[in-house]
Short mmCIF file of C-alpha atoms in Angstrom, two decimals:
data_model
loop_
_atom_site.label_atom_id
_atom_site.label_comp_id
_atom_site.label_asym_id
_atom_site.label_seq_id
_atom_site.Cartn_x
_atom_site.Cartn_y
_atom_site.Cartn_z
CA UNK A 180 -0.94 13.29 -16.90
CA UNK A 181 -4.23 13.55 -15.77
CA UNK A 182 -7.42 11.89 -14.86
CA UNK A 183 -8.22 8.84 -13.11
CA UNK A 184 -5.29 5.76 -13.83
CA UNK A 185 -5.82 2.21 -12.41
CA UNK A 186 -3.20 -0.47 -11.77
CA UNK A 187 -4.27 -3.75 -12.38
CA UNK A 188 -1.51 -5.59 -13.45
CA UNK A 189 2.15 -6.23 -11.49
CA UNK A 190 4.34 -3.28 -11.39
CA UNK A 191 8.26 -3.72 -11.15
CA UNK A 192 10.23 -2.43 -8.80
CA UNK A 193 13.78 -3.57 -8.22
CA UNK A 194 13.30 -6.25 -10.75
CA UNK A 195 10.61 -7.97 -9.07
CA UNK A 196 7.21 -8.11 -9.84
CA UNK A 197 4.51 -8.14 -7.13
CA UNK A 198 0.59 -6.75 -6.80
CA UNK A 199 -0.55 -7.30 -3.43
CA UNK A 200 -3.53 -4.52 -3.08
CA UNK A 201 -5.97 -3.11 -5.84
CA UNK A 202 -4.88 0.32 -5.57
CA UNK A 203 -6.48 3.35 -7.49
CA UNK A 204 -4.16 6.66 -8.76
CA UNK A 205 -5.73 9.59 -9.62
CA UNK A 206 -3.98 12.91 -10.85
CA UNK A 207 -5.36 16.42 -10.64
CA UNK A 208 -7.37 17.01 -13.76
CA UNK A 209 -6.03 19.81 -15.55
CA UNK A 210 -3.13 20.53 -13.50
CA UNK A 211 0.95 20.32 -14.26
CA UNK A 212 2.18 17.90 -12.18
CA UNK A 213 5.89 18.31 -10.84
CA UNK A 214 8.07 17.59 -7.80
CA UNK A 215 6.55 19.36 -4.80
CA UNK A 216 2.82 18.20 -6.15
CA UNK A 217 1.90 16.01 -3.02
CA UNK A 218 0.89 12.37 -3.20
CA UNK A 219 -1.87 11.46 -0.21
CA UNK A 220 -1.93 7.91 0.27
CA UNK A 221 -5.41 6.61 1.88
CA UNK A 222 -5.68 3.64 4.39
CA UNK A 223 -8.99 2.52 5.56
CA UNK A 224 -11.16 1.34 8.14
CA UNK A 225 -12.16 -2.59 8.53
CA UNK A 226 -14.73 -3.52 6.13
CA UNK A 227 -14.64 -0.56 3.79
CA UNK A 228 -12.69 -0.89 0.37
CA UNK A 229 -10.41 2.04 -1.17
CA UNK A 230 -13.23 4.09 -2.70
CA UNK A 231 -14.02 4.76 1.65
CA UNK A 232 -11.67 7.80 2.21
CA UNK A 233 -11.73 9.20 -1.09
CA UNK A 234 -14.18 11.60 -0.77
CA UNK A 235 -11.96 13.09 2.05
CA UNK A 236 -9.12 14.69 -0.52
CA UNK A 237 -10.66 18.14 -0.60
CA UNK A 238 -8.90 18.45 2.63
CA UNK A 239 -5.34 19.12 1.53
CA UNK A 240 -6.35 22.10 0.03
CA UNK A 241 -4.20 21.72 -2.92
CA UNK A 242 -3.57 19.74 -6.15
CA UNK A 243 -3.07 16.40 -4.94
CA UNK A 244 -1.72 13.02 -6.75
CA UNK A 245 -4.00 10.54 -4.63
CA UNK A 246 -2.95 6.61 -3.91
CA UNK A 247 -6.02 4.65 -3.01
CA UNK A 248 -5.15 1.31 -1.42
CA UNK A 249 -7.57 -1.43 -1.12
CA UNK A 250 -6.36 -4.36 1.74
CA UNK A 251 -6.18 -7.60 0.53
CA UNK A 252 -8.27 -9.98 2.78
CA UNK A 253 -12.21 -10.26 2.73
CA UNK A 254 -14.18 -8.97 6.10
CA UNK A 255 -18.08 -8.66 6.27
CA UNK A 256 -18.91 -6.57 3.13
CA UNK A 257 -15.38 -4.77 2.47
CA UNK A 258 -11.93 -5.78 3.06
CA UNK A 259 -9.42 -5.34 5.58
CA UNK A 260 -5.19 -5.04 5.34
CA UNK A 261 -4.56 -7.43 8.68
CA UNK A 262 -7.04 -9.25 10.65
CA UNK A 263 -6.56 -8.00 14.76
CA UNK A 264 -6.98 -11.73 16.13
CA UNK A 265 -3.11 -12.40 17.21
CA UNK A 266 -3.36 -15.52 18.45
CA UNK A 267 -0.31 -17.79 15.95
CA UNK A 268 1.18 -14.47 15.51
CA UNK A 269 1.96 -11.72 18.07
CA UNK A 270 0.10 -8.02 17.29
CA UNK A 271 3.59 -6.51 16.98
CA UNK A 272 4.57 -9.45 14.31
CA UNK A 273 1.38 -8.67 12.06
CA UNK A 274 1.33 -5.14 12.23
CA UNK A 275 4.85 -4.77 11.40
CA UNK A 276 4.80 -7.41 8.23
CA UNK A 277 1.74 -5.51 6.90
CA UNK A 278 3.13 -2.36 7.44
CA UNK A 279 6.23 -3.74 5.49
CA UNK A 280 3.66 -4.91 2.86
CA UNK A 281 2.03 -1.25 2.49
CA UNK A 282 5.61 0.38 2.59
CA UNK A 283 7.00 -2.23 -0.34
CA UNK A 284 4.28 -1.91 -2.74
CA UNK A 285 3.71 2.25 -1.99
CA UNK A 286 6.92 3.14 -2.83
CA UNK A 287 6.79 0.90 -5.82
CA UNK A 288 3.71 2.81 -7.20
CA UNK A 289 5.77 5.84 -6.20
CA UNK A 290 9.25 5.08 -8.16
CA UNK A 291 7.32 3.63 -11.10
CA UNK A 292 5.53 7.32 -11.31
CA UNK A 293 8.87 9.29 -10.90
CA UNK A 294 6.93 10.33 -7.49
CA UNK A 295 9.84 8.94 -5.00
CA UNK A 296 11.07 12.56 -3.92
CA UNK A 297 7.28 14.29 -3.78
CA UNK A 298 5.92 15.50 -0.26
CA UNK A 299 4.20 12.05 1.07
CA UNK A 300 1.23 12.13 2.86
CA UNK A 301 -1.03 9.15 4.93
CA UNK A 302 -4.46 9.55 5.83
CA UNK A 303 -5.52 6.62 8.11
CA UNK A 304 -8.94 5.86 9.63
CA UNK A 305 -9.83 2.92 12.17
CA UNK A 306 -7.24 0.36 11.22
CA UNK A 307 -5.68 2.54 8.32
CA UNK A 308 -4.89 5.10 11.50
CA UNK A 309 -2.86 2.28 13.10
CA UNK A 310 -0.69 1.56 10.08
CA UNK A 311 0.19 4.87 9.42
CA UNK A 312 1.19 5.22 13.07
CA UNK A 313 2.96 2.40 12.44
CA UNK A 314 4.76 3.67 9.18
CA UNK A 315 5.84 6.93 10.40
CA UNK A 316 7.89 4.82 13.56
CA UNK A 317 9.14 2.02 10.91
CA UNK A 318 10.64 4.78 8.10
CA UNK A 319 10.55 8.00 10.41
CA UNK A 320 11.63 10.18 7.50
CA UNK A 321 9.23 8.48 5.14
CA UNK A 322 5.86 10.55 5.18
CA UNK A 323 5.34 13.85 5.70
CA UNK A 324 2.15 14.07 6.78
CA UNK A 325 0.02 11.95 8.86
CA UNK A 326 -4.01 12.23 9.53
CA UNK A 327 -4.69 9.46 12.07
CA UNK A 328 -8.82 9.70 12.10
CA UNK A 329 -10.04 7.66 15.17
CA UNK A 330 -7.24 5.08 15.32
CA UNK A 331 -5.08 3.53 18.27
CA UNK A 332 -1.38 3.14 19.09
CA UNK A 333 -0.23 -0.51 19.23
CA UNK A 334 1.76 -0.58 22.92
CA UNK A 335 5.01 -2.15 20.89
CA UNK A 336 5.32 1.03 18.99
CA UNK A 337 6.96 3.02 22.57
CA UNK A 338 9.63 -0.28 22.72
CA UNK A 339 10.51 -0.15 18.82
CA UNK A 340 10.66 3.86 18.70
CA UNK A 341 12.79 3.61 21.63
CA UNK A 342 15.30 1.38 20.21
CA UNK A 343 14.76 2.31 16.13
CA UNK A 344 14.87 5.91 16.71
CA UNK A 345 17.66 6.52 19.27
CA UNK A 346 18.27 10.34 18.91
CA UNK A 347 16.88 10.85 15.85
CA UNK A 348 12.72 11.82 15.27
CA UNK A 349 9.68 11.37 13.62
CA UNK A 350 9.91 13.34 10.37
CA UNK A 351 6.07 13.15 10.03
CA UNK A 352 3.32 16.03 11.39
CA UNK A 353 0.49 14.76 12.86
CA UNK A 354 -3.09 15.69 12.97
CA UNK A 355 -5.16 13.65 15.34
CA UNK A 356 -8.47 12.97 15.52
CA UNK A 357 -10.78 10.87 18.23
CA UNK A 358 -14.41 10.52 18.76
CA UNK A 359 -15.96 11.22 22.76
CA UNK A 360 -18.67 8.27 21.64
CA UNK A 361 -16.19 6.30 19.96
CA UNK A 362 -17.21 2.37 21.13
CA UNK A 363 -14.17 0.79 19.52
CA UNK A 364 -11.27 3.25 20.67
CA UNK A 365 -12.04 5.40 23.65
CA UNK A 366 -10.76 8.91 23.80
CA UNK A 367 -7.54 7.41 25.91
CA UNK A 368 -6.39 6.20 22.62
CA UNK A 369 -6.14 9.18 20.92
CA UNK A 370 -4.45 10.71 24.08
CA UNK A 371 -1.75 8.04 23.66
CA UNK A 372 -1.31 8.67 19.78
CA UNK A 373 -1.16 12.64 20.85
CA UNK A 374 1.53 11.70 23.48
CA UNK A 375 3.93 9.07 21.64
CA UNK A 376 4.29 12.11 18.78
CA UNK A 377 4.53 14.98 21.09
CA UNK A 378 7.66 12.56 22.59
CA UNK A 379 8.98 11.65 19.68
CA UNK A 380 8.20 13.87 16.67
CA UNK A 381 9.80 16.72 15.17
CA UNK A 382 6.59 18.66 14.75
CA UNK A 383 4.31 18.93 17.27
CA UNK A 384 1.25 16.68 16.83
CA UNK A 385 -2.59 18.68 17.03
CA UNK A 386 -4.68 16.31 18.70
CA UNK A 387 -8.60 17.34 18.59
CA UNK A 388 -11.78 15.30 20.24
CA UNK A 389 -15.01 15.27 18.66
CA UNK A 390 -18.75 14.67 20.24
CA UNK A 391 -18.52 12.25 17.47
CA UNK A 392 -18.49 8.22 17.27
CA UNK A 393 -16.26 6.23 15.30
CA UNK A 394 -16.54 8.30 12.37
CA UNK A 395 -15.64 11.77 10.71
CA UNK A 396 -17.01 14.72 11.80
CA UNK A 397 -17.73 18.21 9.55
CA UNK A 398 -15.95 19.84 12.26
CA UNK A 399 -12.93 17.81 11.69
CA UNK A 400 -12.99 17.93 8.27
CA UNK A 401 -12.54 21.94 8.44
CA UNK A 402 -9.78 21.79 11.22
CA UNK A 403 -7.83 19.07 9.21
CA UNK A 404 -7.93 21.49 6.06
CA UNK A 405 -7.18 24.20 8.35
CA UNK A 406 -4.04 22.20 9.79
CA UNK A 407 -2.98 21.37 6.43
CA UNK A 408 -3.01 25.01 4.91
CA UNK A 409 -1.21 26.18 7.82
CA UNK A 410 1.25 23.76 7.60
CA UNK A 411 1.67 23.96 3.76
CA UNK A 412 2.45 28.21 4.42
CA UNK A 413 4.77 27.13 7.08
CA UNK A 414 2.88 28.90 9.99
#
């Protein structure tokens, strides 16, 4: 299987049918695909679509099965998978139900491929960073890998890991990214991220800071691929 696939019809899983996101799958061109090929799921930023993070994928340095998910409601020229105004519904009831959402239809995609057992990685950005915080806390031995690019912890997270996780940790290594101009999440927010995974994570997270805004930096690019190289020869 190679090449570029599309869903855009319902999938079954567990006899029900369901498409909530446009999602994109693309295999490696030209190479075998087997059980410890790693799927990278991509999450983006408010008002971007799933084509946003895409261009990103060199980063894991490998032959990658890539899951692009697109959220579902309309905001200024892109979309967006919850909409942060919590005022009929508290931040920690809408973050978890979407997160639920992204969980339910990802690991449909995943056991309709034969792609339940692969290594499972998130890359986040903005909003996308949030869920995938939120993820690895929800199913703690879920993803592998987590790249939370200029994102924010949601303050519920420290109550539900403290009760949902008990004695047990994160499964999920974290690289962590956060912008010294960022105007939407100042650099205190990637502190927090850096400190709720350091507390509760098997792995220890690597946190960097960037003279950057809310955005990706070259420099960041390189240190995530560097991250993810080391971790794939276990050093």
């Amino acid at each position: 299987m190679v090449g570029k696939i599309y869903f855009d019809r319902a999938m079954k899983y567990k006899g029900e049918l369901f498409l909530k996101y446009k999602q994109e799958v693309i295999y490696p061109r030209g190479e075998v695909v087997n059980a410890q090929t790693p799927v990278v799921v991509t999450l983006h930023g408010m008002g971007t679509n799933y084509l946003n993070l895409r261009p990103l994928m060199p980063i894991f340095a490998l032959p990658i099965i890539e899951i692009h998910l697109e959220g579902d409601l309309t905001y200024g020229d892109g979309y967006t998978y919850y909409i942060p105004e919590f005022i009929h519904q508290s931040e920690e009831a809408v973050i978890t139900e979407t997160a639920l959402a992204v969980h339910t239809e990802v690991a449909a995609i995943l056991a309709n491929r034969g792609l339940a057992e692969n290594p499972l990685n998130v890359l986040g950005f903005s909003q996308g960073a949030i869920l995938a915080a939120a993820l690895s806390v929800l199913y703690p031995s879920w993803i592998n890998n987590g790249v939370l690019l200029s994102g924010r912890l949601p303050a519920f997270l420290w109550k539900t890991a403290q009760t949902k996780l008990k004695s047990k940790k994160l499964q999920t290594a974290c690289f962590i990214s956060q912008g010294e101009k960022d105007p939407l999440f100042p650099v205190e927010a990637g502190q927090e991220l850096a400190r709720f995974f350091r507390t509760y994570a098997v792995i220890e997270p690597e946190y960097h800071v960037y003279p950057f805004g809310h955005g990706v930096s070259y420099q960041a690019v390189e240190d995530i691929y560097n991250w993810y190289v080391r971790l794939h020869a276990g050093t």
